[in-house]
Short mmCIF file of C-alpha atoms in Angstrom, two decimals:
data_model
loop_
_atom_site.label_atom_id
_atom_site.label_comp_id
_atom_site.label_asym_id
_atom_site.label_seq_id
_atom_site.Cartn_x
_atom_site.Cartn_y
_atom_site.Cartn_z
CA UNK A 1 172.39 18.58 108.01
CA UNK A 2 171.40 19.46 110.98
CA UNK A 3 166.99 19.89 111.79
CA UNK A 4 166.02 22.90 113.29
CA UNK A 5 164.15 21.81 116.57
CA UNK A 6 159.97 23.75 117.82
CA UNK A 7 160.00 22.29 120.65
CA UNK A 8 157.15 21.97 122.34
CA UNK A 9 154.59 23.53 124.74
CA UNK A 10 153.51 21.26 127.93
CA UNK A 11 151.00 21.32 129.75
CA UNK A 12 151.39 22.34 132.64
CA UNK A 13 150.76 25.82 133.26
CA UNK A 14 153.84 28.06 133.81
CA UNK A 15 153.84 30.46 135.53
CA UNK A 16 154.38 34.59 134.94
CA UNK A 17 156.63 36.29 137.46
CA UNK A 18 156.41 39.36 136.13
CA UNK A 19 152.32 39.74 136.57
CA UNK A 20 152.72 42.95 138.11
CA UNK A 21 155.01 45.02 134.81
CA UNK A 22 152.82 43.80 132.77
CA UNK A 23 149.49 45.13 134.82
CA UNK A 24 151.22 48.02 135.60
CA UNK A 25 152.54 48.83 131.89
CA UNK A 26 149.11 47.91 129.86
CA UNK A 27 148.00 50.37 127.33
CA UNK A 28 145.04 50.09 128.51
CA UNK A 29 143.64 51.34 132.38
CA UNK A 30 142.92 49.01 134.32
CA UNK A 31 140.78 49.16 137.32
CA UNK A 32 139.95 46.72 140.57
CA UNK A 33 136.48 47.41 142.34
CA UNK A 34 134.63 46.16 145.63
CA UNK A 35 130.74 44.51 145.67
CA UNK A 36 130.43 48.52 147.38
CA UNK A 37 132.01 50.47 144.51
CA UNK A 38 135.21 50.77 146.47
CA UNK A 39 138.55 50.83 144.32
CA UNK A 40 140.77 47.84 145.76
CA UNK A 41 143.43 47.87 142.80
CA UNK A 42 144.41 50.44 140.35
CA UNK A 43 147.07 50.02 137.57
CA UNK A 44 149.83 52.87 136.64
CA UNK A 45 148.42 53.39 132.92
CA UNK A 46 145.26 54.45 134.59
CA UNK A 47 145.84 56.73 137.69
CA UNK A 48 148.77 58.91 135.28
CA UNK A 49 145.56 59.32 132.52
CA UNK A 50 143.45 60.32 135.53
CA UNK A 51 145.79 62.84 137.47
CA UNK A 52 145.88 60.42 140.67
CA UNK A 53 148.82 58.92 142.55
CA UNK A 54 147.90 55.17 142.38
CA UNK A 55 148.36 55.02 145.54
CA UNK A 56 145.79 57.50 147.03
CA UNK A 57 142.93 55.98 144.33
CA UNK A 58 143.08 52.79 146.54
CA UNK A 59 139.86 53.58 148.86
CA UNK A 60 137.99 55.59 146.99
CA UNK A 61 134.88 55.56 145.72
CA UNK A 62 135.42 54.37 141.24
CA UNK A 63 131.83 56.48 140.57
CA UNK A 64 133.11 59.27 142.63
CA UNK A 65 135.78 59.39 139.33
CA UNK A 66 132.83 59.85 136.33
CA UNK A 67 131.18 63.06 135.96
CA UNK A 68 127.70 63.46 136.98
CA UNK A 69 126.11 63.26 133.82
CA UNK A 70 127.12 59.71 133.70
CA UNK A 71 126.49 58.57 137.13
CA UNK A 72 122.49 57.49 136.23
CA UNK A 73 124.03 55.27 133.36
CA UNK A 74 127.29 54.51 135.08
CA UNK A 75 125.01 52.89 138.42
CA UNK A 76 122.36 50.78 135.60
CA UNK A 77 125.30 49.27 133.37
CA UNK A 78 126.85 47.96 137.03
CA UNK A 79 124.00 46.67 138.03
CA UNK A 80 123.50 44.22 134.91
CA UNK A 81 127.50 42.63 135.39
CA UNK A 82 128.25 39.28 135.72
CA UNK A 83 131.14 36.99 134.19
CA UNK A 84 130.80 37.38 130.63
CA UNK A 85 132.32 40.69 129.57
CA UNK A 86 129.93 43.57 129.79
CA UNK A 87 129.60 45.71 126.19
CA UNK A 88 131.71 49.03 126.11
CA UNK A 89 130.52 52.68 127.38
CA UNK A 90 131.35 56.03 127.39
CA UNK A 91 131.92 57.94 130.19
CA UNK A 92 133.10 60.88 131.84
CA UNK A 93 135.75 60.73 133.97
CA UNK A 94 136.67 64.09 136.23
CA UNK A 95 141.04 64.82 135.20
CA UNK A 96 142.85 67.57 136.91
CA UNK A 97 141.47 70.98 136.15
CA UNK A 98 138.09 70.38 136.42
CA UNK A 99 139.10 68.46 132.66
CA UNK A 100 136.65 66.39 131.26
CA UNK A 101 138.98 62.83 129.99
CA UNK A 102 136.30 60.76 127.27
CA UNK A 103 136.68 56.95 127.66
CA UNK A 104 135.17 53.57 126.93
CA UNK A 105 134.68 51.02 130.12
CA UNK A 106 134.54 47.62 130.05
CA UNK A 107 134.44 45.44 133.25
CA UNK A 108 133.71 41.81 133.90
CA UNK A 109 132.06 41.05 138.07
CA UNK A 110 133.88 37.97 139.77
CA UNK A 111 133.08 36.56 143.22
CA UNK A 112 136.11 34.57 145.11
CA UNK A 113 136.41 33.86 148.58
CA UNK A 114 132.75 35.22 148.59
CA UNK A 115 133.10 38.37 148.06
CA UNK A 116 132.17 40.16 144.90
CA UNK A 117 135.09 41.97 142.45
CA UNK A 118 134.53 43.81 139.14
CA UNK A 119 137.61 44.62 136.98
CA UNK A 120 137.19 46.74 134.96
CA UNK A 121 139.01 47.75 131.75
CA UNK A 122 139.79 51.32 130.71
CA UNK A 123 139.80 52.85 126.88
CA UNK A 124 141.07 57.04 126.76
CA UNK A 125 139.64 57.41 123.92
CA UNK A 126 140.21 61.80 122.79
CA UNK A 127 139.20 61.25 119.24
CA UNK A 128 135.22 60.91 120.71
CA UNK A 129 135.16 63.64 122.67
CA UNK A 130 136.80 65.91 120.11
CA UNK A 131 134.13 64.64 118.42
CA UNK A 132 130.53 65.31 120.71
CA UNK A 133 132.25 68.92 120.98
CA UNK A 134 131.92 69.20 117.52
CA UNK A 135 128.32 68.08 117.68
CA UNK A 136 126.83 70.02 120.49
CA UNK A 137 129.11 73.26 118.36
CA UNK A 138 126.93 71.95 115.43
CA UNK A 139 123.99 71.21 117.14
CA UNK A 140 123.96 74.75 118.95
CA UNK A 141 124.38 76.18 115.47
CA UNK A 142 121.51 74.45 114.74
CA UNK A 143 118.96 75.89 116.76
CA UNK A 144 120.56 79.19 116.24
CA UNK A 145 119.65 78.59 112.69
CA UNK A 146 115.98 77.37 114.23
CA UNK A 147 115.85 80.00 116.39
CA UNK A 148 116.66 82.92 113.73
CA UNK A 149 114.35 81.22 112.20
CA UNK A 150 111.86 81.74 114.58
CA UNK A 151 112.21 84.84 114.43
CA UNK A 152 112.36 85.80 110.80
CA UNK A 153 108.68 84.54 110.18
CA UNK A 154 108.02 86.57 112.83
CA UNK A 155 108.34 89.10 110.90
CA UNK A 156 107.79 87.88 108.58
CA UNK A 157 103.92 87.54 109.43
CA UNK A 158 103.76 90.66 111.46
CA UNK A 159 105.36 92.72 107.80
CA UNK A 160 102.37 90.10 106.24
CA UNK A 161 100.45 91.03 109.08
CA UNK A 162 100.76 95.39 107.84
CA UNK A 163 100.30 94.57 105.05
CA UNK A 164 96.74 93.35 104.68
CA UNK A 165 95.85 95.69 107.05
CA UNK A 166 96.73 98.84 105.28
CA UNK A 167 96.03 96.98 101.78
CA UNK A 168 92.61 96.77 103.43
CA UNK A 169 91.97 100.09 104.86
CA UNK A 170 93.08 101.51 101.17
CA UNK A 171 89.45 103.25 99.60
CA UNK A 172 90.73 101.41 96.23
CA UNK A 173 91.11 98.07 95.10
CA UNK A 174 93.90 96.36 94.79
CA UNK A 175 94.85 93.20 92.29
CA UNK A 176 98.50 91.68 92.00
CA UNK A 177 97.82 89.08 89.17
CA UNK A 178 100.79 86.63 87.66
CA UNK A 179 102.25 86.61 84.09
CA UNK A 180 99.54 84.93 83.41
CA UNK A 181 96.79 86.79 84.64
CA UNK A 182 95.94 84.62 87.18
CA UNK A 183 95.15 86.10 91.09
CA UNK A 184 97.80 86.32 94.21
CA UNK A 185 95.74 88.74 96.40
CA UNK A 186 93.35 91.16 96.15
CA UNK A 187 91.96 93.64 99.18
CA UNK A 188 89.85 93.43 100.48
CA UNK A 189 87.89 96.04 98.71
CA UNK A 190 88.16 94.79 95.63
CA UNK A 191 87.07 91.90 97.33
CA UNK A 192 84.16 94.25 98.14
CA UNK A 193 83.74 93.88 93.88
CA UNK A 194 83.06 90.57 93.11
CA UNK A 195 79.51 90.89 94.93
CA UNK A 196 78.10 93.86 93.29
CA UNK A 197 79.68 93.17 89.61
CA UNK A 198 79.11 88.92 89.69
CA UNK A 199 82.71 87.41 88.83
CA UNK A 200 84.16 84.95 90.85
CA UNK A 201 87.75 85.34 89.48
CA UNK A 202 88.61 89.04 89.82
CA UNK A 203 91.89 88.46 86.88
CA UNK A 204 89.21 86.78 84.85
CA UNK A 205 87.88 89.25 81.75
CA UNK A 206 87.23 85.60 79.65
CA UNK A 207 84.23 83.88 81.32
CA UNK A 208 82.20 86.47 79.98
CA UNK A 209 81.22 87.96 84.24
CA UNK A 210 82.27 91.63 83.09
CA UNK A 211 81.04 94.01 80.96
CA UNK A 212 83.88 95.68 80.01
CA UNK A 213 83.65 98.90 78.24
CA UNK A 214 85.04 102.30 76.84
CA UNK A 215 85.13 105.66 78.25
CA UNK A 216 81.68 106.57 75.93
CA UNK A 217 79.63 103.45 78.10
CA UNK A 218 78.95 101.93 74.78
CA UNK A 219 81.69 100.60 72.62
CA UNK A 220 82.73 97.45 74.51
CA UNK A 221 86.43 98.05 75.35
CA UNK A 222 88.97 95.29 72.84
CA UNK A 223 91.18 92.61 74.03
CA UNK A 224 94.23 94.31 73.35
CA UNK A 225 92.79 97.15 75.88
CA UNK A 226 91.44 95.27 78.78
CA UNK A 227 93.72 96.20 81.79
CA UNK A 228 94.88 93.08 83.04
CA UNK A 229 95.92 91.73 79.30
CA UNK A 230 97.93 95.57 79.77
CA UNK A 231 99.03 94.31 83.02
CA UNK A 232 100.61 90.59 82.33
CA UNK A 233 102.08 92.11 78.51
CA UNK A 234 104.15 94.75 82.01
CA UNK A 235 103.15 98.12 80.76
CA UNK A 236 102.36 100.84 83.11
CA UNK A 237 99.87 102.87 82.94
CA UNK A 238 97.07 105.50 84.28
CA UNK A 239 93.95 105.90 85.10
CA UNK A 240 92.63 104.40 82.10
CA UNK A 241 88.74 104.82 82.47
CA UNK A 242 86.45 102.26 81.38
CA UNK A 243 82.44 100.44 82.51
CA UNK A 244 82.33 97.57 83.84
CA UNK A 245 79.58 95.55 84.19
CA UNK A 246 75.36 96.25 82.14
CA UNK A 247 72.68 98.11 83.07
CA UNK A 248 71.94 100.58 86.24
CA UNK A 249 74.63 98.44 87.88
CA UNK A 250 77.82 100.54 85.05
CA UNK A 251 80.38 100.85 87.43
CA UNK A 252 83.24 103.90 86.00
CA UNK A 253 86.58 102.46 86.67
CA UNK A 254 90.25 104.41 86.98
CA UNK A 255 93.18 101.78 86.28
CA UNK A 256 96.57 101.81 87.29
CA UNK A 257 99.48 98.65 86.83
CA UNK A 258 102.38 98.90 87.34
CA UNK A 259 105.02 95.98 86.72
CA UNK A 260 107.06 93.84 89.69
CA UNK A 261 110.04 92.28 87.99
CA UNK A 262 113.18 90.83 89.14
CA UNK A 263 116.53 91.41 88.05
CA UNK A 264 114.75 92.36 84.71
CA UNK A 265 112.63 89.30 84.61
CA UNK A 266 108.21 90.41 84.95
CA UNK A 267 107.15 88.63 88.20
CA UNK A 268 103.66 90.35 88.45
CA UNK A 269 102.13 92.98 88.42
CA UNK A 270 99.99 95.50 91.10
CA UNK A 271 96.19 96.59 89.33
CA UNK A 272 93.87 99.52 91.65
CA UNK A 273 91.03 100.45 90.43
CA UNK A 274 89.06 103.45 91.94
CA UNK A 275 85.53 103.59 92.00
CA UNK A 276 85.01 107.31 89.59
CA UNK A 277 80.83 106.58 88.76
CA UNK A 278 80.28 109.60 91.06
CA UNK A 279 82.24 111.68 89.70
CA UNK A 280 82.21 110.95 85.81
CA UNK A 281 78.71 111.44 86.51
CA UNK A 282 78.94 115.24 88.14
CA UNK A 283 81.40 115.69 85.37
CA UNK A 284 79.48 114.76 83.37
CA UNK A 285 76.49 116.43 84.29
CA UNK A 286 78.31 119.53 84.54
CA UNK A 287 79.09 119.34 81.84
CA UNK A 288 75.72 119.33 80.02
CA UNK A 289 74.42 122.02 82.30
CA UNK A 290 77.70 124.38 80.93
CA UNK A 291 76.00 123.19 77.68
CA UNK A 292 72.36 124.36 78.32
CA UNK A 293 73.58 127.61 80.02
CA UNK A 294 76.01 128.36 77.72
CA UNK A 295 73.44 126.91 74.65
CA UNK A 296 70.06 129.13 76.30
CA UNK A 297 72.91 132.29 76.34
CA UNK A 298 74.40 132.28 73.17
CA UNK A 299 70.94 132.56 70.87
CA UNK A 300 70.14 136.41 73.01
CA UNK A 301 73.73 137.31 72.54
CA UNK A 302 73.72 137.33 68.42
CA UNK A 303 70.32 139.37 68.42
CA UNK A 304 71.96 141.85 70.48
CA UNK A 305 74.65 141.87 68.34
CA UNK A 306 73.00 141.62 65.76
CA UNK A 307 70.52 144.61 66.94
CA UNK A 308 73.84 146.80 67.63
CA UNK A 309 75.01 146.19 63.93
CA UNK A 310 71.75 147.89 62.55
CA UNK A 311 71.75 150.76 64.81
CA UNK A 312 75.65 151.66 63.46
CA UNK A 313 74.79 151.56 60.25
CA UNK A 314 72.81 154.86 60.45
CA UNK A 315 76.40 156.41 60.51
CA UNK A 316 75.50 159.94 61.00
CA UNK A 317 72.69 160.22 62.89
CA UNK A 318 73.54 158.81 66.06
CA UNK A 319 75.51 161.49 67.83
CA UNK A 320 79.42 160.83 69.04
CA UNK A 321 78.73 160.21 72.00
CA UNK A 322 75.77 157.16 71.34
CA UNK A 323 77.92 155.85 69.01
CA UNK A 324 80.96 154.85 71.22
CA UNK A 325 78.68 153.42 73.54
CA UNK A 326 77.57 150.82 70.69
CA UNK A 327 80.39 150.71 69.99
CA UNK A 328 81.47 150.14 73.63
CA UNK A 329 78.70 147.55 74.23
CA UNK A 330 79.03 145.70 70.51
CA UNK A 331 82.80 144.89 71.71
CA UNK A 332 82.28 143.42 75.26
CA UNK A 333 78.70 141.24 73.41
CA UNK A 334 81.31 139.79 70.84
CA UNK A 335 84.17 138.72 73.85
CA UNK A 336 81.27 137.30 75.57
CA UNK A 337 80.12 135.45 72.97
CA UNK A 338 83.25 133.98 72.93
CA UNK A 339 83.48 133.05 75.97
CA UNK A 340 80.56 131.39 75.33
CA UNK A 341 81.67 129.59 72.40
CA UNK A 342 84.36 128.88 74.31
CA UNK A 343 82.60 126.47 76.77
CA UNK A 344 80.21 125.47 74.46
CA UNK A 345 82.95 123.69 72.74
CA UNK A 346 84.80 122.85 76.24
CA UNK A 347 81.55 121.49 77.81
CA UNK A 348 80.18 119.50 73.89
CA UNK A 349 82.02 116.57 72.81
CA UNK A 350 84.49 116.54 70.02
CA UNK A 351 82.32 116.07 66.36
CA UNK A 352 83.26 115.33 63.07
CA UNK A 353 85.66 117.11 61.79
CA UNK A 354 85.64 118.64 58.17
CA UNK A 355 88.65 117.21 55.92
CA UNK A 356 91.04 118.76 53.60
CA UNK A 357 94.34 119.99 52.59
CA UNK A 358 95.08 123.62 53.51
CA UNK A 359 97.21 126.86 53.18
CA UNK A 360 98.83 126.87 56.49
CA UNK A 361 101.16 129.83 55.19
CA UNK A 362 97.91 131.51 54.87
CA UNK A 363 95.96 130.92 58.16
CA UNK A 364 99.21 130.91 59.76
CA UNK A 365 99.54 134.55 58.43
CA UNK A 366 96.55 135.48 58.52
CA UNK A 367 96.03 134.70 62.52
CA UNK A 368 99.30 137.74 62.89
CA UNK A 369 97.23 140.22 61.25
CA UNK A 370 94.43 139.25 62.88
CA UNK A 371 96.46 140.60 65.98
CA UNK A 372 98.38 142.42 64.73
CA UNK A 373 96.33 145.98 66.64
CA UNK A 374 95.88 143.89 69.15
CA UNK A 375 99.90 144.14 69.84
CA UNK A 376 100.08 147.43 69.01
CA UNK A 377 98.26 148.58 71.47
CA UNK A 378 99.93 146.27 73.42
CA UNK A 379 103.59 147.71 72.07
CA UNK A 380 104.68 143.93 71.63
CA UNK A 381 105.88 142.92 67.61
CA UNK A 382 104.29 140.02 65.96
CA UNK A 383 106.48 137.99 63.41
CA UNK A 384 106.16 135.29 61.42
CA UNK A 385 108.59 132.73 59.59
CA UNK A 386 106.89 130.08 57.48
CA UNK A 387 108.16 127.78 54.86
CA UNK A 388 105.74 129.03 51.90
CA UNK A 389 103.00 126.76 49.98
CA UNK A 390 102.91 124.61 53.35
CA UNK A 391 100.57 122.16 53.48
CA UNK A 392 98.75 119.90 55.54
CA UNK A 393 95.29 118.06 55.26
CA UNK A 394 93.08 119.23 58.23
CA UNK A 395 90.15 121.17 59.42
CA UNK A 396 90.94 124.24 58.33
CA UNK A 397 88.48 126.87 60.88
CA UNK A 398 89.31 123.76 63.88
CA UNK A 399 93.39 124.96 63.37
CA UNK A 400 92.81 128.79 63.06
CA UNK A 401 91.32 128.34 65.85
CA UNK A 402 93.80 126.49 67.56
CA UNK A 403 96.16 129.53 65.90
CA UNK A 404 94.53 132.35 67.47
CA UNK A 405 94.51 130.96 71.14
CA UNK A 406 98.20 130.38 70.51
CA UNK A 407 98.54 134.00 69.54
CA UNK A 408 95.72 135.61 71.77
CA UNK A 409 97.72 134.64 74.52
CA UNK A 410 101.98 134.97 73.13
CA UNK A 411 100.32 139.07 72.58
CA UNK A 412 97.80 139.42 76.05
CA UNK A 413 100.19 138.14 78.16
CA UNK A 414 102.89 140.49 77.11
CA UNK A 415 102.06 143.59 78.49
CA UNK A 416 103.82 146.67 78.57
CA UNK A 417 106.05 145.64 75.23
CA UNK A 418 108.32 142.42 73.47
CA UNK A 419 108.52 140.33 70.55
CA UNK A 420 106.00 136.83 69.48
CA UNK A 421 107.55 134.84 66.72
CA UNK A 422 104.88 132.69 65.51
CA UNK A 423 106.96 130.38 62.80
CA UNK A 424 105.49 127.02 60.54
CA UNK A 425 107.87 124.02 59.28
CA UNK A 426 107.71 120.86 57.71
CA UNK A 427 109.47 118.40 58.95
CA UNK A 428 109.31 114.96 57.49
CA UNK A 429 106.11 114.23 57.29
CA UNK A 430 104.87 115.98 60.02
CA UNK A 431 104.11 120.05 60.31
CA UNK A 432 105.43 121.50 63.08
CA UNK A 433 104.25 124.93 64.63
CA UNK A 434 106.06 127.39 67.07
CA UNK A 435 104.38 130.84 69.01
CA UNK A 436 107.47 132.02 71.49
CA UNK A 437 106.12 135.08 73.15
CA UNK A 438 108.79 137.42 75.90
CA UNK A 439 105.84 138.18 78.40
CA UNK A 440 104.94 137.03 81.97
CA UNK A 441 106.12 132.61 81.63
CA UNK A 442 105.25 130.44 83.87
CA UNK A 443 106.41 129.70 88.03
CA UNK A 444 106.84 125.46 87.72
CA UNK A 445 103.62 125.16 89.95
CA UNK A 446 101.86 127.15 87.38
CA UNK A 447 103.04 124.93 84.22
CA UNK A 448 101.85 121.47 85.89
CA UNK A 449 98.49 123.02 85.30
CA UNK A 450 98.69 124.70 82.58
CA UNK A 451 95.68 122.53 79.73
CA UNK A 452 93.26 122.85 83.10
CA UNK A 453 89.77 123.64 83.06
CA UNK A 454 89.38 128.41 83.95
CA UNK A 455 93.05 127.99 85.23
CA UNK A 456 94.57 132.31 85.26
CA UNK A 457 98.03 132.29 87.15
CA UNK A 458 98.01 134.57 89.94
CA UNK A 459 100.01 136.96 88.60
CA UNK A 460 97.74 136.89 84.91
CA UNK A 461 94.60 137.82 87.35
CA UNK A 462 97.24 140.34 89.65
CA UNK A 463 97.98 142.04 85.75
CA UNK A 464 93.69 141.47 84.96
CA UNK A 465 94.06 139.97 81.80
CA UNK A 466 90.73 138.72 80.92
CA UNK A 467 90.59 135.36 79.47
CA UNK A 468 88.74 132.42 81.51
CA UNK A 469 90.89 129.28 81.43
CA UNK A 470 89.43 127.78 78.46
CA UNK A 471 91.76 128.46 75.82
CA UNK A 472 95.23 126.35 76.32
CA UNK A 473 91.71 122.93 77.30
CA UNK A 474 90.12 123.23 73.83
CA UNK A 475 93.41 123.68 71.99
CA UNK A 476 94.96 120.72 73.27
CA UNK A 477 91.86 118.77 72.40
CA UNK A 478 91.34 120.21 68.12
CA UNK A 479 95.61 119.57 67.78
CA UNK A 480 94.45 116.05 69.26
CA UNK A 481 91.80 115.46 67.69
CA UNK A 482 94.46 116.24 63.92
CA UNK A 483 96.72 113.18 65.27
CA UNK A 484 98.67 115.90 66.88
CA UNK A 485 100.76 116.85 70.30
CA UNK A 486 100.79 120.01 71.49
CA UNK A 487 103.73 120.52 73.95
CA UNK A 488 105.19 123.78 75.16
CA UNK A 489 108.09 124.98 77.64
CA UNK A 490 108.20 128.75 79.58
CA UNK A 491 109.70 130.88 82.39
CA UNK A 492 109.05 132.67 84.86
CA UNK A 493 109.62 136.77 83.62
CA UNK A 494 111.53 135.38 79.43
CA UNK A 495 108.10 134.15 78.11
CA UNK A 496 106.78 130.80 76.86
CA UNK A 497 106.54 128.50 73.34
CA UNK A 498 104.59 126.60 72.49
CA UNK A 499 104.84 123.89 69.52
CA UNK A 500 102.67 122.12 67.62
CA UNK A 501 102.78 118.58 65.84
CA UNK A 502 100.09 117.50 63.18
CA UNK A 503 100.90 114.94 60.56
CA UNK A 504 101.10 116.41 57.42
CA UNK A 505 98.57 114.25 55.91
CA UNK A 506 96.29 114.64 58.50
CA UNK A 507 94.94 112.43 61.49
CA UNK A 508 94.95 108.58 61.45
CA UNK A 509 98.46 108.93 59.25
CA UNK A 510 100.57 109.24 62.23
CA UNK A 511 102.39 111.18 64.33
CA UNK A 512 106.49 111.36 63.55
CA UNK A 513 108.77 114.01 65.34
#
């Protein structure tokens, strides 16, 4: 069987007759550069890749083929060439039409016959260009994002500065607390209060630094009613009056709070503290003055009425004109005494009530009957609809005053005819009393002030209807003292309806609609 033999390669060098073909068909570009940087020879691969004629490349400077950005690095790299192949250098060649052709170049330096030459190998790297382009795009996007962030930060700082300026300008203490009652922000006005009150943390009510009292300046405010506690609980409230501090340094403060929520979750609360010390003291002084003056007026008026009644007891002994004059004096004195009594009632604090089971049916009927003569003069019809045996625990005199004030207003404000309807009924554990009239009614603007002291509408003043504007103020206070509520609806030219709701079991038993 013949054996397959492997020929041996001799020691002698074998010439490669097709060396030029191998040089020009290589997948890499080759460029031979003189020591002065001039191209002596290049293969067809490099010439085709760079888009130049191979013969035209001979005699040109190799560095002129590179992008300007790479020249300095190329010069350093070229100066360091030795007989050992250099590390790759990434460069861009200038292609046709100002295109950039990315590549890696490597080289070795040789010397022959006193001449130095560099054999440079060129490896085209189109992928590197895409990578660099993506990197540049990413860097540009990052720079744009950083610039936008800087703009946003400057805008946020400007808004923060503007907000701080506004907060520090307002003459109200502003305090922001988190969901645990810790202080987040306090404006300049609130900061100034620290010195006055001697408090390090305006939100810390448990440190004992703050002495907080109710509106009466005596009763300590319960923990659950402290404004910070209420605010942290998510409450929204307005005009909570309290006194802070001790001795002569006590300060009356009106507090309001509004919660801040994010998607329904409580985040923090904003409280506004207004110093109303001077206002409260002025109102107290005003009330004291009115009370003193009213009390001084009441004594002589009572005496005058007593003497007038004594004079009128002498029936038949007085001339007709004198008796008529005395009766007019009695009527006006009684009206003046009623006004003085109203002023005293408004100026005085709430006194103790005499609670008992009251026959409301009889009280309502009596109030209606007492105003029927006046109603007839005005051409007003009074109708009463009350459940027999309707009873409630209340102060009878004060409830009678409520009814008389409401019926009196209904008759007075229905001049020239109309109807007044008085109704009372039991609704679950609540007694509901309604007084409706078809009189002059009120505009929306007038309705907002209906429970203000001394308020009288423009129509009432024009019609010269007598009154001091205190009846409804007194009525609401009496109703609230009984644990009840009063509401109304009205329309100009069509009349008004006032609704009083009282707990049937008396104050403190709770009010149910």
